[in-house]
PDB file of C-alpha atoms in Angstrom:
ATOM      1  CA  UNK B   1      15.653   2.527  -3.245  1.00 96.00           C
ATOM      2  CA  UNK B   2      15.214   1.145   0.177  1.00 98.00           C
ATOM      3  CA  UNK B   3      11.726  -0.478   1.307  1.00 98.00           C
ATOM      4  CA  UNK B   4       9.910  -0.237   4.243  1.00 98.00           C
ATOM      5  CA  UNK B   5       7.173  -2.921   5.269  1.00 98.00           C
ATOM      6  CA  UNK B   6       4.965  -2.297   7.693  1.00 97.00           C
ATOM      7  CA  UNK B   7       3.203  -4.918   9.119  1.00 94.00           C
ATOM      8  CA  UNK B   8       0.619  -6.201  12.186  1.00 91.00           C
ATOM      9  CA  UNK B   9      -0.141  -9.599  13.326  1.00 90.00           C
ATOM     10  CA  UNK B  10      -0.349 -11.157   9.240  1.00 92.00           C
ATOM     11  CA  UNK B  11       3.204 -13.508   9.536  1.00 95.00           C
ATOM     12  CA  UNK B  12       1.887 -14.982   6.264  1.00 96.00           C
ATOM     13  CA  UNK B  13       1.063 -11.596   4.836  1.00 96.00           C
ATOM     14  CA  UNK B  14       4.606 -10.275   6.126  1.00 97.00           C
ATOM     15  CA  UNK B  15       7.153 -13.515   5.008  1.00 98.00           C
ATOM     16  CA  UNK B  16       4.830 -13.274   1.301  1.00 98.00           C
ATOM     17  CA  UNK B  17       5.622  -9.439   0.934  1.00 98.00           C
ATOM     18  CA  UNK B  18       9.343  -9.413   2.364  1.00 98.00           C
ATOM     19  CA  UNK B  19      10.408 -12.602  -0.108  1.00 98.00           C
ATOM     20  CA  UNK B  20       8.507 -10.522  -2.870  1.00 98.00           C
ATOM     21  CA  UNK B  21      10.940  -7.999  -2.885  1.00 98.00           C
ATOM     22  CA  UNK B  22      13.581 -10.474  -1.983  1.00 98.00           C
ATOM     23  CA  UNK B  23      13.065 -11.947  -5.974  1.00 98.00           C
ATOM     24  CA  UNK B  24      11.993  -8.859  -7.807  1.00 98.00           C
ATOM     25  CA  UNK B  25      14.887  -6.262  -6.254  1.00 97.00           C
ATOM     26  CA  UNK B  26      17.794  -8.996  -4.605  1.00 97.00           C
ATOM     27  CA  UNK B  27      20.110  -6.308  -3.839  1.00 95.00           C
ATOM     28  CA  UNK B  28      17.293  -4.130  -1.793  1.00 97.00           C
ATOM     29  CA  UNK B  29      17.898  -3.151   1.618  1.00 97.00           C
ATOM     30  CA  UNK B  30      14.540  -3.964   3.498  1.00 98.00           C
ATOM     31  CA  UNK B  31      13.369  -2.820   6.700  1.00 97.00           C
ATOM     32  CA  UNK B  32      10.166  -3.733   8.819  1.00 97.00           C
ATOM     33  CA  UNK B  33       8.203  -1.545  10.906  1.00 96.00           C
ATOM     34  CA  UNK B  34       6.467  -3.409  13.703  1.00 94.00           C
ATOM     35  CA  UNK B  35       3.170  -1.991  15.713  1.00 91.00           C
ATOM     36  CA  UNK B  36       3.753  -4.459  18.653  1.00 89.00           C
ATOM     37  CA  UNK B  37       2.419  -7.431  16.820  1.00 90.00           C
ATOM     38  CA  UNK B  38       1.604 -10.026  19.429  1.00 89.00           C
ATOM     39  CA  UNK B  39       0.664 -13.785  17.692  1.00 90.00           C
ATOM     40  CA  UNK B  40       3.103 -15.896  17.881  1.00 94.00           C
ATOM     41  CA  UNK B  41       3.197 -16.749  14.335  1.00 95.00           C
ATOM     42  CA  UNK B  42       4.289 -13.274  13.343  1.00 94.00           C
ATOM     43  CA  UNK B  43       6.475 -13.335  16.164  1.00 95.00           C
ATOM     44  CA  UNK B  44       8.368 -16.158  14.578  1.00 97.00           C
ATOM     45  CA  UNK B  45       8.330 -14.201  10.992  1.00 97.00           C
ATOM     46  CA  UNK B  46       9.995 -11.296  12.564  1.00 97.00           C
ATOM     47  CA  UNK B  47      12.619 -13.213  14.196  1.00 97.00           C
ATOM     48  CA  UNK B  48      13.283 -15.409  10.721  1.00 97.00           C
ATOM     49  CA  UNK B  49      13.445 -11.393   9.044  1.00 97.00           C
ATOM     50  CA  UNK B  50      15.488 -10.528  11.737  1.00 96.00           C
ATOM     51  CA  UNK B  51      18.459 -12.760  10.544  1.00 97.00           C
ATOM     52  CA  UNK B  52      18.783 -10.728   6.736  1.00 97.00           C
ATOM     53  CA  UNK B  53      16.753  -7.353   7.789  1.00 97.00           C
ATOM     54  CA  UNK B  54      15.952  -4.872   9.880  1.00 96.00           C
ATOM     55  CA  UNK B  55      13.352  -5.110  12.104  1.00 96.00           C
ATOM     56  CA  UNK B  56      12.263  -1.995  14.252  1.00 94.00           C
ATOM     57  CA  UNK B  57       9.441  -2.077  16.880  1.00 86.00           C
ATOM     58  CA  UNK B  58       7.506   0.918  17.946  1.00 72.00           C
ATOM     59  CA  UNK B  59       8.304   2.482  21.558  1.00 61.00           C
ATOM     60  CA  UNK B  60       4.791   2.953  22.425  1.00 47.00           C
ATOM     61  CA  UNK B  61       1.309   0.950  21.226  1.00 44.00           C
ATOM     62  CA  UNK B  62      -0.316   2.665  18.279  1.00 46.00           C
ATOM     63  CA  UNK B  63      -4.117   3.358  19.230  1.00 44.00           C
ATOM     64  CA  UNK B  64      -5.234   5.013  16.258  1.00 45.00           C
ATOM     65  CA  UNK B  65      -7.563   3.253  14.060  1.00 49.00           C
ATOM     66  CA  UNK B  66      -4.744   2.236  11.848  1.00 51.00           C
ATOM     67  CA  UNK B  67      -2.348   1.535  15.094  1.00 54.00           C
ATOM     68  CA  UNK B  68       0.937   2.700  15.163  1.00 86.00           C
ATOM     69  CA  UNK B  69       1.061   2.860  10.948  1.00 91.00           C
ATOM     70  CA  UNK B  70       1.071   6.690  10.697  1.00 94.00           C
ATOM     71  CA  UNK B  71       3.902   7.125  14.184  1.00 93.00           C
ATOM     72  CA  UNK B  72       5.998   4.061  11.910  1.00 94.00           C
ATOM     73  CA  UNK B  73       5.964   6.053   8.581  1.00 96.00           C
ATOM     74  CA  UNK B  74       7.729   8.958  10.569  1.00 96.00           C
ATOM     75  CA  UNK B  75      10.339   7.107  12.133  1.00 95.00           C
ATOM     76  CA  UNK B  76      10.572   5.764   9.135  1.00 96.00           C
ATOM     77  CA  UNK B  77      11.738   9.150   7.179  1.00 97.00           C
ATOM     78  CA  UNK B  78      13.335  10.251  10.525  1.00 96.00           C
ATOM     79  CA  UNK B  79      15.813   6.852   9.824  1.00 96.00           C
ATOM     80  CA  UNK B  80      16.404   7.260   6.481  1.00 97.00           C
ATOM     81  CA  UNK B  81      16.569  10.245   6.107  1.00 97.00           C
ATOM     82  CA  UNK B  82      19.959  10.502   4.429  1.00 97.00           C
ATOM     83  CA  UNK B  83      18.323   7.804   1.947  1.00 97.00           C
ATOM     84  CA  UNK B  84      17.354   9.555  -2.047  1.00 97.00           C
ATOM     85  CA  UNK B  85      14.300   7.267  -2.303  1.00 98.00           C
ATOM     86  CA  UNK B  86      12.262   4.875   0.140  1.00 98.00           C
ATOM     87  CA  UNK B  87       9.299   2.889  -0.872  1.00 98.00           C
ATOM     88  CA  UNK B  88       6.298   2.075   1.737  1.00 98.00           C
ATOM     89  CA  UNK B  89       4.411  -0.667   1.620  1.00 98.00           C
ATOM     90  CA  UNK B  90       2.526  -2.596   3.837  1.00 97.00           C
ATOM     91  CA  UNK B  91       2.301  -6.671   4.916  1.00 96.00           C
ATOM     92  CA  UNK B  92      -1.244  -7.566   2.901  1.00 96.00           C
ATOM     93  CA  UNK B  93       0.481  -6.297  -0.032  1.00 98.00           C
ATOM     94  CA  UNK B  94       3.647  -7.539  -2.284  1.00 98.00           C
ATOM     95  CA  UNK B  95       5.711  -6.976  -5.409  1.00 98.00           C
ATOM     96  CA  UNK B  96       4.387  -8.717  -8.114  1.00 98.00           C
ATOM     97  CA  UNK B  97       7.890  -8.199 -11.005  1.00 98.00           C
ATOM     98  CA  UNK B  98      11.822  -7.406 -11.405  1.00 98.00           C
ATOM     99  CA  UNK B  99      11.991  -3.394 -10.954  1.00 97.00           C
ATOM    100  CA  UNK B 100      15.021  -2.775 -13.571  1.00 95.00           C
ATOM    101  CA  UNK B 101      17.903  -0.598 -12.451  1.00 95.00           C
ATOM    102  CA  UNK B 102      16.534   1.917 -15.280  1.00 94.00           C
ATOM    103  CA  UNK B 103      13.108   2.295 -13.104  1.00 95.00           C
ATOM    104  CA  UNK B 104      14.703   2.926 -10.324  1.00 95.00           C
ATOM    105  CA  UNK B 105      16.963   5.786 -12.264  1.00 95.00           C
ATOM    106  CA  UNK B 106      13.733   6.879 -13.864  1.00 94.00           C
ATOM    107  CA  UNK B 107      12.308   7.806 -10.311  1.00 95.00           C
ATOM    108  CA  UNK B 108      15.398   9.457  -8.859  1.00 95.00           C
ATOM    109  CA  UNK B 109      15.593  11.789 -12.247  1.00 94.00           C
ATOM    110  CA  UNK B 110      11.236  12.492 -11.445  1.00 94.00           C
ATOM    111  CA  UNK B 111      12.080  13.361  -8.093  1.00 96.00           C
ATOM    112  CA  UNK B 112      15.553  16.083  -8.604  1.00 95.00           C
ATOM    113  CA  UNK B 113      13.749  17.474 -11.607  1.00 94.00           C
ATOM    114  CA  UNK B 114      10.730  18.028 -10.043  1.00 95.00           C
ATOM    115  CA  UNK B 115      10.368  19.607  -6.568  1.00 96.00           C
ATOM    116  CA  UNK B 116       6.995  19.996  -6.338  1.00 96.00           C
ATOM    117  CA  UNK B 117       6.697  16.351  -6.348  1.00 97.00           C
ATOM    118  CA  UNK B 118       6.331  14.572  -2.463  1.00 98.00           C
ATOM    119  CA  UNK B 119       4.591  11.343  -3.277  1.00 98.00           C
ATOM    120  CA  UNK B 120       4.804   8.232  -5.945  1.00 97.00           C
ATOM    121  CA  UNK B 121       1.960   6.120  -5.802  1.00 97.00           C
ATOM    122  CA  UNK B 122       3.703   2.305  -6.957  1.00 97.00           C
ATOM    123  CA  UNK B 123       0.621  -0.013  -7.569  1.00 97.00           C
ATOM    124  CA  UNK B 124      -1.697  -1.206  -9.663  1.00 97.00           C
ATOM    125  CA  UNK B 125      -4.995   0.610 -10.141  1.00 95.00           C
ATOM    126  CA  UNK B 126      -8.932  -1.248  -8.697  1.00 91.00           C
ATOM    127  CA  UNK B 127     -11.012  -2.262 -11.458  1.00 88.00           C
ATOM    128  CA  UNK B 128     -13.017   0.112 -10.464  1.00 76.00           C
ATOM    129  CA  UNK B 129     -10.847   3.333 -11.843  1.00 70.00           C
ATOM    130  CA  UNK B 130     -12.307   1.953 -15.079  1.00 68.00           C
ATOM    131  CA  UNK B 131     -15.343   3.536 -14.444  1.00 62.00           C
ATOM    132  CA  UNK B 132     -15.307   5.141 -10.987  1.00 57.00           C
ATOM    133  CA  UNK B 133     -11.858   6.845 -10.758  1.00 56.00           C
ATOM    134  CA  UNK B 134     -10.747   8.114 -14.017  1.00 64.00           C
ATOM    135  CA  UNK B 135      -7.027   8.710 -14.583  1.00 69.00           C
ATOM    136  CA  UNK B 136      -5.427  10.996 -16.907  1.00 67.00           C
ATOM    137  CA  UNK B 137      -1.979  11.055 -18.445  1.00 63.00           C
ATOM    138  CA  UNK B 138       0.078  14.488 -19.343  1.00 58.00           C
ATOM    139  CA  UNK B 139       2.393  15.661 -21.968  1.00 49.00           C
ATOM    140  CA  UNK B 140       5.400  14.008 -23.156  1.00 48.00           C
ATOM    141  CA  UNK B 141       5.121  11.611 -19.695  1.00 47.00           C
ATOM    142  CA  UNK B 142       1.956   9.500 -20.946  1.00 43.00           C
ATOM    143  CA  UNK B 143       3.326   6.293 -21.184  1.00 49.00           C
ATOM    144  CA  UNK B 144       5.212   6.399 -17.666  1.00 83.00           C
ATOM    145  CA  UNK B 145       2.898   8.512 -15.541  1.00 92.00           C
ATOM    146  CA  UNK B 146      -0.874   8.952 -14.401  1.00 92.00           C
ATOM    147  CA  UNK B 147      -2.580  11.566 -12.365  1.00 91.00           C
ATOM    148  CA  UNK B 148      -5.787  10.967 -10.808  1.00 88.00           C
ATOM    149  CA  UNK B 149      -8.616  13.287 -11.638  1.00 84.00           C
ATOM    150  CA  UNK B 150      -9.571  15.354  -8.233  1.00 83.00           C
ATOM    151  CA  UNK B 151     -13.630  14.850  -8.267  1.00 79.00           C
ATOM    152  CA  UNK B 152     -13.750  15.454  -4.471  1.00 80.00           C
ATOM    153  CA  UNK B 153     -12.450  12.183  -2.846  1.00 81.00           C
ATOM    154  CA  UNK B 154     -10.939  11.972   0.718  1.00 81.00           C
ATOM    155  CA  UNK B 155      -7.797  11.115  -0.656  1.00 85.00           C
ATOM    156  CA  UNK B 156      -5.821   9.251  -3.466  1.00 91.00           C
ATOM    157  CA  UNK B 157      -5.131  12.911  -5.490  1.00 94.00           C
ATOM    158  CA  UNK B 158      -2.044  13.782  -3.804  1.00 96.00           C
ATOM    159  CA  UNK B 159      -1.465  11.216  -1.358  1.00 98.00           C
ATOM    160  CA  UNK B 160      -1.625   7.355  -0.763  1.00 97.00           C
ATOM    161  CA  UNK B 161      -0.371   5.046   2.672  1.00 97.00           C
ATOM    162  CA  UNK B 162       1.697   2.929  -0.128  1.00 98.00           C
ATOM    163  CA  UNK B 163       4.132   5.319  -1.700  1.00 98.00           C
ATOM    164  CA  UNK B 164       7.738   5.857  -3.131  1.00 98.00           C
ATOM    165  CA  UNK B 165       9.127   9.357  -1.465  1.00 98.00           C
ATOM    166  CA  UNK B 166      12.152  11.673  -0.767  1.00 98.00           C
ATOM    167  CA  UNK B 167      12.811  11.404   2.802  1.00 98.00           C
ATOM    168  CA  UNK B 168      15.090  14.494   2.718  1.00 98.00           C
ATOM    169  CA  UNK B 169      12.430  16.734   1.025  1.00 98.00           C
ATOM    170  CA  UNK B 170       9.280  15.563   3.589  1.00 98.00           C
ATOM    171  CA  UNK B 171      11.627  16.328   6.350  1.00 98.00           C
ATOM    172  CA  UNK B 172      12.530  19.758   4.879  1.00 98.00           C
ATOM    173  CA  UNK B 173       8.743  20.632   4.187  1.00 98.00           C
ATOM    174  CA  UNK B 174       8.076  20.165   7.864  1.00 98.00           C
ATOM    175  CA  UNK B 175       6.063  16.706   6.970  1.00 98.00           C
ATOM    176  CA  UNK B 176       4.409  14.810   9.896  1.00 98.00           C
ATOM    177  CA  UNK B 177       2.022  12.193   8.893  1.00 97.00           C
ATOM    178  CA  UNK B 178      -1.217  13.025  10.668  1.00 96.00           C
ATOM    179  CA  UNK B 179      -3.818   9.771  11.586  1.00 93.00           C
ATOM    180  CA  UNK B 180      -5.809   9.606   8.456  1.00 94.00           C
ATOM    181  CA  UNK B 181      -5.419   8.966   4.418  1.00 95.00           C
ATOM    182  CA  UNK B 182      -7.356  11.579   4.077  1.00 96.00           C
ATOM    183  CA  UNK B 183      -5.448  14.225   6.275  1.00 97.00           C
ATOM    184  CA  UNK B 184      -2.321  13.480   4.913  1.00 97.00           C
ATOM    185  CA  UNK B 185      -4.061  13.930   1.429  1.00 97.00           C
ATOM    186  CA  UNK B 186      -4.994  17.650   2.502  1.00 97.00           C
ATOM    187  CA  UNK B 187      -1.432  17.938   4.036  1.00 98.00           C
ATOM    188  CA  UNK B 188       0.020  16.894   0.481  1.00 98.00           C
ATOM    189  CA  UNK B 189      -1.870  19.005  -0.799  1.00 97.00           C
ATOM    190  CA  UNK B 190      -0.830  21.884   1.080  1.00 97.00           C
ATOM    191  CA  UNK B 191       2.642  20.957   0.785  1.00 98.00           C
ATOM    192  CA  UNK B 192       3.209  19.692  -2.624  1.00 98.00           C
ATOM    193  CA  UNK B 193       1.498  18.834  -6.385  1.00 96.00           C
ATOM    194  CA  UNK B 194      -0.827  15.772  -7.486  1.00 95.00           C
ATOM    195  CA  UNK B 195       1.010  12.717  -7.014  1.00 96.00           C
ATOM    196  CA  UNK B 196       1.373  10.955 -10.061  1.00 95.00           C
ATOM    197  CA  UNK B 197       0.569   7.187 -10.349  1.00 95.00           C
ATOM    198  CA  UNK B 198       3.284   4.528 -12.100  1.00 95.00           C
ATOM    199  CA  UNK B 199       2.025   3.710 -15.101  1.00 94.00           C
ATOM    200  CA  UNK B 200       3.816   0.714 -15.161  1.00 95.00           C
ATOM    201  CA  UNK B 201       3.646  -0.375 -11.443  1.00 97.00           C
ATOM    202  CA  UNK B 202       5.116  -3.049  -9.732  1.00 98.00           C
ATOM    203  CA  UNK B 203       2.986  -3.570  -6.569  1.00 98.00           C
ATOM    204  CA  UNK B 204      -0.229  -4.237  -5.150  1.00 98.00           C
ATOM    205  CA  UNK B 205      -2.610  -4.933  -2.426  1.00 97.00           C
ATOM    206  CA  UNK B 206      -3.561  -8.414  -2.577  1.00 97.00           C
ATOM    207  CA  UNK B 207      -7.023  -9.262  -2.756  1.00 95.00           C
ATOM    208  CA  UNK B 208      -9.468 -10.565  -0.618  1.00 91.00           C
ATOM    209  CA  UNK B 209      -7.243  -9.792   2.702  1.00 90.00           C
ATOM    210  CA  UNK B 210      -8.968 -10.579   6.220  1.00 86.00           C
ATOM    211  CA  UNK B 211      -9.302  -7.179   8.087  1.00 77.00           C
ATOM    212  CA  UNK B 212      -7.399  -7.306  11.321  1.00 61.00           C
ATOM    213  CA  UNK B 213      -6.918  -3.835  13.214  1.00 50.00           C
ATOM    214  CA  UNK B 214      -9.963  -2.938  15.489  1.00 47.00           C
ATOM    215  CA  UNK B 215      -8.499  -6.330  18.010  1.00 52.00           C
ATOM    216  CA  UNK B 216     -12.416  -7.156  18.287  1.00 69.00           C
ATOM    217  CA  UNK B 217     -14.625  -8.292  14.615  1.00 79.00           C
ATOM    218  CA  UNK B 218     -18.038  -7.166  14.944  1.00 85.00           C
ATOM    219  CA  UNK B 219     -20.395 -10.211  14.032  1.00 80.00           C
ATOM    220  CA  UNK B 220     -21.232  -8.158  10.474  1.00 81.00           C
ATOM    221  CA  UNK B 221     -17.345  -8.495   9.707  1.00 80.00           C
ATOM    222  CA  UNK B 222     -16.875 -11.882   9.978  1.00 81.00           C
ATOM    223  CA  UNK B 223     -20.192 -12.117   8.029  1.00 83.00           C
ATOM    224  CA  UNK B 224     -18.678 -10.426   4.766  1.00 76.00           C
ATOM    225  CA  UNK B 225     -15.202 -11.603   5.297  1.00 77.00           C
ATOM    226  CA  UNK B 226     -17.227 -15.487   5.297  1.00 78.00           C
ATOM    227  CA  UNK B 227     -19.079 -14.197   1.953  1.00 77.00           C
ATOM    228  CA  UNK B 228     -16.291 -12.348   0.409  1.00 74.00           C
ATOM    229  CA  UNK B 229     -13.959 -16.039   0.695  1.00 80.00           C
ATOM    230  CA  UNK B 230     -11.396 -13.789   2.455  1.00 88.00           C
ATOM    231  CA  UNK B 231      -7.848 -15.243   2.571  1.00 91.00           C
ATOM    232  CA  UNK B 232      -4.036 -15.130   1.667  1.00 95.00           C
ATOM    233  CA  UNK B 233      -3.975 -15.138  -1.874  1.00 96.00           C
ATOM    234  CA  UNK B 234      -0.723 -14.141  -3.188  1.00 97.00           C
ATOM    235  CA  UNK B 235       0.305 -12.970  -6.431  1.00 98.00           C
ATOM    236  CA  UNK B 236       2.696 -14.979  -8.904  1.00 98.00           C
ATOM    237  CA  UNK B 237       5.651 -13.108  -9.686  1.00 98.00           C
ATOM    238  CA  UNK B 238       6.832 -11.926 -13.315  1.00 98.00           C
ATOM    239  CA  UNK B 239      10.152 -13.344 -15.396  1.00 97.00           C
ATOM    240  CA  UNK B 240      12.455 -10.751 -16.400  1.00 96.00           C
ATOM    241  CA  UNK B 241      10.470 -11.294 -20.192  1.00 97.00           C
ATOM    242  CA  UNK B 242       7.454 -10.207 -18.672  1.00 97.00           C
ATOM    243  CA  UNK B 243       8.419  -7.555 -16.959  1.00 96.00           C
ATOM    244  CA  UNK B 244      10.130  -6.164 -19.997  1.00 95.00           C
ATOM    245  CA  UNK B 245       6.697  -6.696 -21.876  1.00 96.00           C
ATOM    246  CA  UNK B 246       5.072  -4.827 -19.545  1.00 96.00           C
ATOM    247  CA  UNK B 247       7.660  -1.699 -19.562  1.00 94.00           C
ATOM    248  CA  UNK B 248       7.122  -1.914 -23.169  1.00 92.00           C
ATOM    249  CA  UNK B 249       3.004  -1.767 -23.982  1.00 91.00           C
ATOM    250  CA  UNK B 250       1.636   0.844 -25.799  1.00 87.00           C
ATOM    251  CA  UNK B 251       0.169   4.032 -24.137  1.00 81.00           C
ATOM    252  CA  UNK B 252      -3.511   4.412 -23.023  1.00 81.00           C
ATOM    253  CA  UNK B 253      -3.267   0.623 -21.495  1.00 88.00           C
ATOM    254  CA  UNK B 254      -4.332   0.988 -17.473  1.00 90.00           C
ATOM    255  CA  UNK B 255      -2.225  -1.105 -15.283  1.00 95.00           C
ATOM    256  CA  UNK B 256      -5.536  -2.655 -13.765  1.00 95.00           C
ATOM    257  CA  UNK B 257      -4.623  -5.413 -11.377  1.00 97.00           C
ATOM    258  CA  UNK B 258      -7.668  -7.880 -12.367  1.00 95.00           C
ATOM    259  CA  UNK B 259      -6.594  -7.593 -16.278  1.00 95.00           C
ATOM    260  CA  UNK B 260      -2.601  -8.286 -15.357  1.00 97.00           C
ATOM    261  CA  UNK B 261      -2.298 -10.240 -12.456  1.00 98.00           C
ATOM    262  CA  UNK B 262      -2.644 -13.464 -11.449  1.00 97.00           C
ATOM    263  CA  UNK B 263      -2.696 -15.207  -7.824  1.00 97.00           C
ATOM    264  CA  UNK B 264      -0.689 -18.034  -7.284  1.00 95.00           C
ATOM    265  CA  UNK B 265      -3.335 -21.056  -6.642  1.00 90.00           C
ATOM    266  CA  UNK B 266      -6.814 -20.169  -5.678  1.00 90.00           C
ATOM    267  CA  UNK B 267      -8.159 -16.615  -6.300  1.00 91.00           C
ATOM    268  CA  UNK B 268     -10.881 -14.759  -4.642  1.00 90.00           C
ATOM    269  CA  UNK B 269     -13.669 -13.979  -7.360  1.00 87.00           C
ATOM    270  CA  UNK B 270     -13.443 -11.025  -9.456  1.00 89.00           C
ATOM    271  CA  UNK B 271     -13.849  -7.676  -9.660  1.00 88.00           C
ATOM    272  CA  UNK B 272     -11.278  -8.021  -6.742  1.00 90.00           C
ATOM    273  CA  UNK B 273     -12.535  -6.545  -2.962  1.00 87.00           C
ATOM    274  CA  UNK B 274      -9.879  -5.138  -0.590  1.00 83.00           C
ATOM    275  CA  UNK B 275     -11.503  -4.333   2.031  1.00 79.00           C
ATOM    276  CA  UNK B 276     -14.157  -7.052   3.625  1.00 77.00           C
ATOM    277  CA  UNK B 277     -17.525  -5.186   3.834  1.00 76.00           C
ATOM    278  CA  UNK B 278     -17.128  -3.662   0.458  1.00 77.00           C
ATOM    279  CA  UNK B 279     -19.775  -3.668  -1.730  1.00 75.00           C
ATOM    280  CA  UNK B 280     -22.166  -4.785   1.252  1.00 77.00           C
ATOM    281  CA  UNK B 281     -23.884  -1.433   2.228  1.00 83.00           C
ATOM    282  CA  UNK B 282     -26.387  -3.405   4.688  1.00 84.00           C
ATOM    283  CA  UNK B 283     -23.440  -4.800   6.492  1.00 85.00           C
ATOM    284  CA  UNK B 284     -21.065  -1.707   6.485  1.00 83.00           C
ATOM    285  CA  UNK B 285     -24.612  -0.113   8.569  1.00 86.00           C
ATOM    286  CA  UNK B 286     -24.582  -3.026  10.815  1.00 88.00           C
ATOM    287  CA  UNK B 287     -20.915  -2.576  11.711  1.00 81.00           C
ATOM    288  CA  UNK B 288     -21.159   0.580  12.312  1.00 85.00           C
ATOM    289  CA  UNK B 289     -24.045  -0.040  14.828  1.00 89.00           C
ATOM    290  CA  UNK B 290     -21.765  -2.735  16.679  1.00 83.00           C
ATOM    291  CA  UNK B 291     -18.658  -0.711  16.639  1.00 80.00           C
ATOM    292  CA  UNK B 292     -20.606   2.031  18.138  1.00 80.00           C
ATOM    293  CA  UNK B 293     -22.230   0.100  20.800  1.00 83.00           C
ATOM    294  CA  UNK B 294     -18.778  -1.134  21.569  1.00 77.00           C
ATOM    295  CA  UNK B 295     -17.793   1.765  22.416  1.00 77.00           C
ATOM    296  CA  UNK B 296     -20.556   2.938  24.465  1.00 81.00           C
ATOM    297  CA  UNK B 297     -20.397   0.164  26.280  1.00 80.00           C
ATOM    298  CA  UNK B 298     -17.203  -0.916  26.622  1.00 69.00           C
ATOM    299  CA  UNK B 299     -17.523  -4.962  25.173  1.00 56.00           C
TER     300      UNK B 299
END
């Protein structure tokens, strides 16, 4: 399984993620995805990358409100196309434990067995899906897969940005990642089944993660990244023992990221936030407002 990182202006973010895989899958083949990052720290990540990967750089600017991300995943599958499995991820998040050979067999067997099936989704589940998001396991697959249950959200039931796919069969199904999560959720849906969630994953967003596209911060962002003690908090990374543990727990245990992981030094408060002005509905209003008047006006 080859990964694919795709990463803007976070060097930390980017070197954390790329060494992740480094230690948990040595003989990976990694590439990058650049969208034209421009600080110079970054810039000196890439080129350190550069030297054991491959790094590929976008021919135009992205200027969607994810930049270039969805335009990347494409010539992504485009490049590797020839390849039987690629995982996406992106630089804020990492590989938190050893993926065994026998995982990696597992997902190849899911994938030629089932051809309904266009998207994996790797990582850990929010503490929230305790409550919020109920998943659901099926049949004789409980203890290695979960589906999400569709209530009506934007996306998440048959798609996700950080996946594990078949190049070959997106390709063949006329795939073309549109500029949303959510509209590539309804083209998944069109396309293929529910995506099924590891049950035993071995990735994650990492917590507590400034936000960064947008180029300007409205004054109510910096206000909740300030509150919510955003930062770079990595994860640690399993033994082998651990991992093996893990494989190994009974069914009906959710692989929630606050109850199995733990970041290596300090640690943003928990439940865990990914996103900065979550949980602060006053301040999601107020950004709005600024973003808005941004835009009308041009500052």
């Amino acid at each position: 399984m080859i990964f694919c990182i795709f990463s803007f202006n976070r060097g930390p973010f980017l070197r954390n993620c790329v060494r992740s895989i480094e230690q948990c899958r040595p003989d990976a083949r990694i590439l990058v995805f650049d969208d034209d990052s421009s600080d110079e720290e970054t810039l000196t990540v890439l080129k350190e990358i550069e030297k054991a990967h491959r790094v590929v750089t976008p021919d135009k600017a992205g200027s969607t409100k994810h930049g270039g991300l969805y335009d990347n995943m494409q010539s992504a599958i485009e490049i590797l196309r020839d390849e039987p499995l690629v995982c996406f991820l992106q630089d804020d998040t990492q590989v938190v434990r050893p993926i065994l050979d026998r995982e990696i067999d597992s997902l190849r067997r899911l994938f030629a067995e089932t051809p309904t099936l266009g998207f994996v989704q790797p990582c850990f589940l929010r503490a929230s899906a305790k409550h919020r998001r109920p998943f659901r396991s099926t049949g004789d697959q409980s203890t290695e897969l979960l589906y999400r249950e569709n209530r009506g959200q934007s996306a998440g039931v048959h798609y996700s940005d950080l996946l594990i796919t078949s190049p070959a069969r997106l390709l063949k199904s006329g795939w073309q990642f549109q500029s949303s999560e959510p509209d590539n959720d309804r083209q998944a849906s069109r396309l293929f089944g529910p995506m099924p969630y590891l049950y035993s994953p071995f990735a994650m967003w990492l917590p507590g993660v400034p936000a960064y596209r947008g180029k300007k911060k409205t004054w109510a962002l910096k206000l909740a990244e300030k509150r919510g003690d955003c930062g770079f908090y990595p994860f640690e990374i399993w033994s082998q023992e651990a991992s093996e543990a893990f494989l190994a727990r009974p069914p009906q245990q959710l692989p929630i990221a606050e109850d199995y992981l733990s970041c290596a030094g300090a640690a943003p408060r928990k439940p865990w936030k990914y996103t900065p002005l979550s949980g602060h509905r006053w301040l999601k209003k107020l950004n709005s407002i600024e973003v808005y008047l941004y835009r009308l006006f041009g500052k």
